[in-house]
PDB file of C-alpha atoms in Angstrom:
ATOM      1  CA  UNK A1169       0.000   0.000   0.000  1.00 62.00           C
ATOM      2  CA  UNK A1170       1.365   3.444  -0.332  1.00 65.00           C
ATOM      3  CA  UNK A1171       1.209   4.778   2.937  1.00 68.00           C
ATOM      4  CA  UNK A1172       3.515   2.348   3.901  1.00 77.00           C
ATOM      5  CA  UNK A1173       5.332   2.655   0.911  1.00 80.00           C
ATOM      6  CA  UNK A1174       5.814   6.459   1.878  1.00 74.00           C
ATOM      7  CA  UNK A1175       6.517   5.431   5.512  1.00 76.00           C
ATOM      8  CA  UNK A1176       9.532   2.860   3.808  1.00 81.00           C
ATOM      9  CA  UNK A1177      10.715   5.837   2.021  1.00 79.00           C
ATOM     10  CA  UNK A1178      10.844   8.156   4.498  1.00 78.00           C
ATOM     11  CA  UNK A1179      12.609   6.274   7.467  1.00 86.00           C
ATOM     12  CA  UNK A1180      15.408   5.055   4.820  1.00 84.00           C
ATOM     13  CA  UNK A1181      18.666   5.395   5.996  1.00 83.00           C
ATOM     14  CA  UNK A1182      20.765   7.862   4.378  1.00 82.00           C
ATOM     15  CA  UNK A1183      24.368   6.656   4.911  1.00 83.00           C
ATOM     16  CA  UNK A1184      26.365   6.205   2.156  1.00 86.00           C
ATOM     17  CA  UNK A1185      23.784   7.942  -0.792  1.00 87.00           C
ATOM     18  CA  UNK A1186      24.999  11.167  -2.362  1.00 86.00           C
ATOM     19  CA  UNK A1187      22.571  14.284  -0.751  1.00 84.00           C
ATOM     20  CA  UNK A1188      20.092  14.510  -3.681  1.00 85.00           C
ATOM     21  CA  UNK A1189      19.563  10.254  -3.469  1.00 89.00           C
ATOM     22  CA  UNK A1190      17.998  10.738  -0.428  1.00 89.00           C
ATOM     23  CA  UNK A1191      14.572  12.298  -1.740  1.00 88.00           C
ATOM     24  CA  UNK A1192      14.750   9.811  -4.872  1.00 91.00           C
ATOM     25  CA  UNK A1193      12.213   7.335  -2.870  1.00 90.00           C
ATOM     26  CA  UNK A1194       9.966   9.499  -1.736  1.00 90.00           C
ATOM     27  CA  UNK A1195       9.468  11.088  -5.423  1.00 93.00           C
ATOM     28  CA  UNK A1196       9.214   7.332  -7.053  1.00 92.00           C
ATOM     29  CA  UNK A1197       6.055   7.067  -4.361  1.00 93.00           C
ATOM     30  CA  UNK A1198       4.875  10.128  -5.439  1.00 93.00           C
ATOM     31  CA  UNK A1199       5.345   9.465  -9.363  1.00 95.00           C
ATOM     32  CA  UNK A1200       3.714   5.983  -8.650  1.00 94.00           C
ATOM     33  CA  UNK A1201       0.947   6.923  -6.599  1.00 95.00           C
ATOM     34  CA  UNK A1202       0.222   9.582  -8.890  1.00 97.00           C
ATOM     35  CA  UNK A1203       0.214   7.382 -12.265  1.00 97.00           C
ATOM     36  CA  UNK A1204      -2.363   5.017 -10.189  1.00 97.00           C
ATOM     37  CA  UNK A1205      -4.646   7.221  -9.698  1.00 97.00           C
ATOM     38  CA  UNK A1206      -4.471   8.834 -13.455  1.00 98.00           C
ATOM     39  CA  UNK A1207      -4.616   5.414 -14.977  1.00 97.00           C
ATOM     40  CA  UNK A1208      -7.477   4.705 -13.088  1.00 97.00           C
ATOM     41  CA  UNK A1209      -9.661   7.435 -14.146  1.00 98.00           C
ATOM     42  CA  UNK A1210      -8.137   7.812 -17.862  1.00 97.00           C
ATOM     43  CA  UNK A1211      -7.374   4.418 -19.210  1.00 96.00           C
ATOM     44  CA  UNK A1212      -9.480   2.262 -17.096  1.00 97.00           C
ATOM     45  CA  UNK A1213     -12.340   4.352 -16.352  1.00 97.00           C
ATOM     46  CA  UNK A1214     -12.698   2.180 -13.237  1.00 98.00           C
ATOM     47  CA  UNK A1215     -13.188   5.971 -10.987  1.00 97.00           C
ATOM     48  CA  UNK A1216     -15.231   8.658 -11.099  1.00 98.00           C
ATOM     49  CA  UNK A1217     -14.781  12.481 -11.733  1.00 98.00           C
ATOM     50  CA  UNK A1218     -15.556  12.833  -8.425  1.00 98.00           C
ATOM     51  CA  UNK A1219     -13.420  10.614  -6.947  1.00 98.00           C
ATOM     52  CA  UNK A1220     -10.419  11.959  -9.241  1.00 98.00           C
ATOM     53  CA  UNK A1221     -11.136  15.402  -8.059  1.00 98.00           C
ATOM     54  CA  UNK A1222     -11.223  14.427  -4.391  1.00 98.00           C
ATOM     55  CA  UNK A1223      -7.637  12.430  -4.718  1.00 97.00           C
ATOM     56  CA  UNK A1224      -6.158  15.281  -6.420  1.00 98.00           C
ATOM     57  CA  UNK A1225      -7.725  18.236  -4.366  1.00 98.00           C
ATOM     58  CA  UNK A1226      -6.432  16.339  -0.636  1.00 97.00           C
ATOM     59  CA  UNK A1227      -2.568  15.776  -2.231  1.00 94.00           C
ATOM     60  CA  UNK A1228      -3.536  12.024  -3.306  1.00 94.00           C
ATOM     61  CA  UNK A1229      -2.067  12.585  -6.748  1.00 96.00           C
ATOM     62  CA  UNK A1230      -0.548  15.166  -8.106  1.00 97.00           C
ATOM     63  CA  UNK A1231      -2.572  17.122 -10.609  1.00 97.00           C
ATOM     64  CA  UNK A1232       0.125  19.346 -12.380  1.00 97.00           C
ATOM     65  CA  UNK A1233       1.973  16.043 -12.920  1.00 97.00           C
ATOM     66  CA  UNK A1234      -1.224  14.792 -14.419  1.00 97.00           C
ATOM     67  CA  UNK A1235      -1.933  17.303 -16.904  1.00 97.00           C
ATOM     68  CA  UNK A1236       1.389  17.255 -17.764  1.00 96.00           C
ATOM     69  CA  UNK A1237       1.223  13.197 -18.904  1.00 97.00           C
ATOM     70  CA  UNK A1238      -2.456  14.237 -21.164  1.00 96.00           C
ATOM     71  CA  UNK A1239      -0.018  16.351 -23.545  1.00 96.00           C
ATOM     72  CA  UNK A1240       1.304  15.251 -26.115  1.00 94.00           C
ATOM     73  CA  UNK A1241       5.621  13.959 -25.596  1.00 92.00           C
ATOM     74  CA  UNK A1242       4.875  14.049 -21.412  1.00 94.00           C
ATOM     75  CA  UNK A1243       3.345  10.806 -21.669  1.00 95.00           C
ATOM     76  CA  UNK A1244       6.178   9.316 -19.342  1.00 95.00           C
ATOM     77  CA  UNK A1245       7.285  12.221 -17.663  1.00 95.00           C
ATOM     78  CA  UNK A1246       9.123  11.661 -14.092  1.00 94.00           C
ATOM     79  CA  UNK A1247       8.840  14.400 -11.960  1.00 94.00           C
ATOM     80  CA  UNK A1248       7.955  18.376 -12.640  1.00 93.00           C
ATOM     81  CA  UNK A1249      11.353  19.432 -11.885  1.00 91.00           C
ATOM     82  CA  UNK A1250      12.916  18.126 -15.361  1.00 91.00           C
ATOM     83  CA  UNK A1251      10.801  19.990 -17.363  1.00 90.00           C
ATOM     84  CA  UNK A1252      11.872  23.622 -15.402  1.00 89.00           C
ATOM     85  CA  UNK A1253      14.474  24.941 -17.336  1.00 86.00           C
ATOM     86  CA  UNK A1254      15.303  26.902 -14.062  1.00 86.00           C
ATOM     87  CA  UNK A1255      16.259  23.533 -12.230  1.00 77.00           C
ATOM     88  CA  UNK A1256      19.239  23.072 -14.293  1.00 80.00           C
ATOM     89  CA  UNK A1257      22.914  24.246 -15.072  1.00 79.00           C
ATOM     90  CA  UNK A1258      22.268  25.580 -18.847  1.00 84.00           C
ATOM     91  CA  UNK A1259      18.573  26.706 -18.492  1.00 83.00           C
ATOM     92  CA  UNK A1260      17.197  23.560 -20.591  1.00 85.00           C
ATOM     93  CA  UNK A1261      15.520  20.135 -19.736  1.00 84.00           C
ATOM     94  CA  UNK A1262      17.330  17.488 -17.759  1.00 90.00           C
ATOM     95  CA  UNK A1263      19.082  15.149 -19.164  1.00 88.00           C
ATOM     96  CA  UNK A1264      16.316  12.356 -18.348  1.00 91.00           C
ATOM     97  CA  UNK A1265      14.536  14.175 -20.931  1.00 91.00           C
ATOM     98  CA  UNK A1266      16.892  13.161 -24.263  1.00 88.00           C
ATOM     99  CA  UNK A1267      15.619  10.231 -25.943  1.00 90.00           C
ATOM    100  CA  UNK A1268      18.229   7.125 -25.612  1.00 87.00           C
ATOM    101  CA  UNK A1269      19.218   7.211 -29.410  1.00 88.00           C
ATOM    102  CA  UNK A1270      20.119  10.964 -29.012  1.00 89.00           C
ATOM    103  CA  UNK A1271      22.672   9.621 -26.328  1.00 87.00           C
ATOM    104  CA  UNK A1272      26.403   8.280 -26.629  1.00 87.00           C
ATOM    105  CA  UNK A1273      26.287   5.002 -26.852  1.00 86.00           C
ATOM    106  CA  UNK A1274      26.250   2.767 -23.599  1.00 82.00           C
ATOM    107  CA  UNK A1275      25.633   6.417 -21.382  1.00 82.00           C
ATOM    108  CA  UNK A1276      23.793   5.711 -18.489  1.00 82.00           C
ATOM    109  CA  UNK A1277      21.782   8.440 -17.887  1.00 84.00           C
ATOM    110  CA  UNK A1278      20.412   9.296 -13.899  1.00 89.00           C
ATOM    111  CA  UNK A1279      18.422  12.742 -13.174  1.00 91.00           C
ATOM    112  CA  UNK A1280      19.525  14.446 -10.179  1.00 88.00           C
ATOM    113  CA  UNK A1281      16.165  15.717  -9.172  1.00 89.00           C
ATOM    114  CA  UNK A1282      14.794  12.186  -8.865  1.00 92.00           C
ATOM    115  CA  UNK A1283      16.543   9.339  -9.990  1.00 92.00           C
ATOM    116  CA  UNK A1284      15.256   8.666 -13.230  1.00 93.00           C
ATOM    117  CA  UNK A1285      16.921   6.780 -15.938  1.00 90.00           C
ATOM    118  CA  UNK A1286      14.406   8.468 -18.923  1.00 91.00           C
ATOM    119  CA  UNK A1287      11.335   9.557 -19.556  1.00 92.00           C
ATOM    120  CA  UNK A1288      11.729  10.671 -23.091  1.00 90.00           C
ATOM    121  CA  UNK A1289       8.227   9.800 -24.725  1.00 85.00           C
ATOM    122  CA  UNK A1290       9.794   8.586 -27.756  1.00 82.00           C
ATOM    123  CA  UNK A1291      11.948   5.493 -26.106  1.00 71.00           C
TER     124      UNK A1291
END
């Protein structure tokens, strides 16, 4: 369940991760929780408007996040953060952004604001 999925998160221990690692689990949660309840009411149509509303208006799911995934190359994005060109060193997307066959071969690619490994629509 997610509360105790947040719960895990939160009382992980921090030794050893880099600063910015220590948020990563709490995002994934949030990103997971979030593409529950969208699937729910968009793909499955198993909720109703109401119900949608409610999650999203009492910080169930995050709404912002949502519209972002109804437009068109956000289908898969991670987190706000890597689409605010202020969040990042040269004012542009993170790098979690760049579709894999844009990359260097055999690059691993890992977003600082949450961990991601991409979230490019077109991979």
């Amino acid at each position: 369940t997610y509360p105790c999925s947040i719960y895990i998160a939160e009382t992980e221990p921090t030794t050893g991760k880099r600063k910015v690692e220590s948020t990563w689990g709490i995002t994934r949660v949030h990103h997971q929780r979030s593409r529950y309840i969208f699937d729910l009411y968009y793909k499955r149509k198993a909720i109703s408007l109401e119900l949608f509303t409610y999650c999203v208006k009492h910080g169930h799911a995050d709404g912002t996040l949502m519209a972002k995934w109804k437009k068109q190359g956000f289908e898969k994005l991670c987190c706000l953060q890597c689409v605010q060109p202020r969040d990042t060193s040269f004012g542009t997307a993170c790098i979690c952004r760049v579709p894999k066959n844009k990359l260097e071969e055999g690059r691993v690619v890992e977003c600082v604001h949450c961990g991601c490994r991409g979230c490019a629509s077109s991979d």
